[in-house]
Tab-separated table of C-alpha atoms in Angstrom:
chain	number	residue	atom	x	y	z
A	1	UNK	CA	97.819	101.890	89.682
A	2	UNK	CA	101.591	101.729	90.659
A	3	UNK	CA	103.607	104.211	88.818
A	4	UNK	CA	106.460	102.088	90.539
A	5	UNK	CA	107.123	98.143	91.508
A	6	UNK	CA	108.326	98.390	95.219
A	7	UNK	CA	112.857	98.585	94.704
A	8	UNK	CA	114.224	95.721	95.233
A	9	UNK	CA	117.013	95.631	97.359
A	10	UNK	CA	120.467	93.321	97.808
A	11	UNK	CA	123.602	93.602	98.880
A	12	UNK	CA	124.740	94.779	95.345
A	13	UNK	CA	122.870	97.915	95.625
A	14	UNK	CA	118.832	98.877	94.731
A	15	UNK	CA	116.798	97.863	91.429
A	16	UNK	CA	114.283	100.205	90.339
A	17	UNK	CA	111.811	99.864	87.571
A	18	UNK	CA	109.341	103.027	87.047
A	19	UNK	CA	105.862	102.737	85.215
A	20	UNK	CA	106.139	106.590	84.130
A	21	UNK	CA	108.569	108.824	83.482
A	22	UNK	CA	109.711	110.698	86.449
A	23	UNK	CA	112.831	111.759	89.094
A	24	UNK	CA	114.055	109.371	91.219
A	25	UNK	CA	116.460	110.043	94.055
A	26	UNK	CA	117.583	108.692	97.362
A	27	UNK	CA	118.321	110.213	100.095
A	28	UNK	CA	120.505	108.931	103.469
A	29	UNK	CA	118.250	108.432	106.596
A	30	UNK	CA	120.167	112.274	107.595
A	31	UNK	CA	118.423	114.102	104.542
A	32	UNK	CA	121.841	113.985	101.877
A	33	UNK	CA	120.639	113.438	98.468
A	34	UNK	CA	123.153	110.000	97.489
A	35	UNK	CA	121.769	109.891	94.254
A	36	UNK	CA	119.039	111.481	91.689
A	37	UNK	CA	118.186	110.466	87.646
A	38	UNK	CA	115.740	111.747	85.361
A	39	UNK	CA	113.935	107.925	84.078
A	40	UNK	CA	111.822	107.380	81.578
A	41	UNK	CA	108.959	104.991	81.715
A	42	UNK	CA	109.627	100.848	81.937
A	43	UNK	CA	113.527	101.837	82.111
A	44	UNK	CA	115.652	99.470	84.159
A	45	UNK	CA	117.488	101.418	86.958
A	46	UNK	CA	120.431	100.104	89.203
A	47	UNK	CA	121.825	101.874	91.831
A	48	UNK	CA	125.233	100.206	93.257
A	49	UNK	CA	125.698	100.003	96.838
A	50	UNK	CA	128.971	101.933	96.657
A	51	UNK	CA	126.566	104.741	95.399
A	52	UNK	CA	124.565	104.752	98.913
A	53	UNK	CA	125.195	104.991	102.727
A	54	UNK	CA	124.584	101.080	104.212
A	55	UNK	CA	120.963	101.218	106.466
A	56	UNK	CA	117.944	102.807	106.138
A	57	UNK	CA	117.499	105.042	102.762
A	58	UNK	CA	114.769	106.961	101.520
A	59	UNK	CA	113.690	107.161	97.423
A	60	UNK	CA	111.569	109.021	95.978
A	61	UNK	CA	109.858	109.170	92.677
A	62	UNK	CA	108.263	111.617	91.132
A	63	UNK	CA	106.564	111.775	88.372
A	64	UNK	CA	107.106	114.422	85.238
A	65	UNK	CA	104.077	115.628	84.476
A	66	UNK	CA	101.609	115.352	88.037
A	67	UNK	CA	99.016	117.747	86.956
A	68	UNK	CA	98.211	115.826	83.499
A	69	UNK	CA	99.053	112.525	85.140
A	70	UNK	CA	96.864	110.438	87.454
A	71	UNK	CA	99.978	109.402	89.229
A	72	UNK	CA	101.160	111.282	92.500
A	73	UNK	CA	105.084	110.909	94.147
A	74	UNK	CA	105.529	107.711	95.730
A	75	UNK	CA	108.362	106.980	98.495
A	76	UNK	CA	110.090	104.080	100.051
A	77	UNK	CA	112.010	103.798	102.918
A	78	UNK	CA	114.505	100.463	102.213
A	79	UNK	CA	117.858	98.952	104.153
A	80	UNK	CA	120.822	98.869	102.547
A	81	UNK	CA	122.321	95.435	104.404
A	82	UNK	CA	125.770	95.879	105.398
């Protein structure tokens, strides 16, 4: 079971839609955090390009509660076209 549809990514910036409530952030292909939200479950999230570095960025979700949860962090790595 996906706790998150893979983002979906355009040249506006990166749609998110988590199953669970959770952290998301993204992170620069260099490590810098560009952007991090609490979500909460079926919530709607759009990140704006001008928000992220253009290439190759990392996000990661994680979810509130792991230990009660069945779902475990997921991470993509996604390109931010120029």
């Amino acid at each position: 079971y996906a706790i998150m549809a893979h983002p979906i990514v355009t040249s506006y910036g990166v749609t998110l839609n988590p199953k669970t409530d959770g952290t998301i952030s993204i992170y620069d292909i260099s490590g810098r955090q560009s952007f991090t939200r609490e979500v909460s479950s079926n919530e709607t999230i759009n990140v704006e390009s001008s928000q992220l570095s253009r290439g190759i960025q990392i996000i990661n979700f994680t979810p509130r509660n792991q230990r009660r949860s069945k779902f475990a962090p997921q991470t993509w790595r996604v390109v931010i076209p120029s």
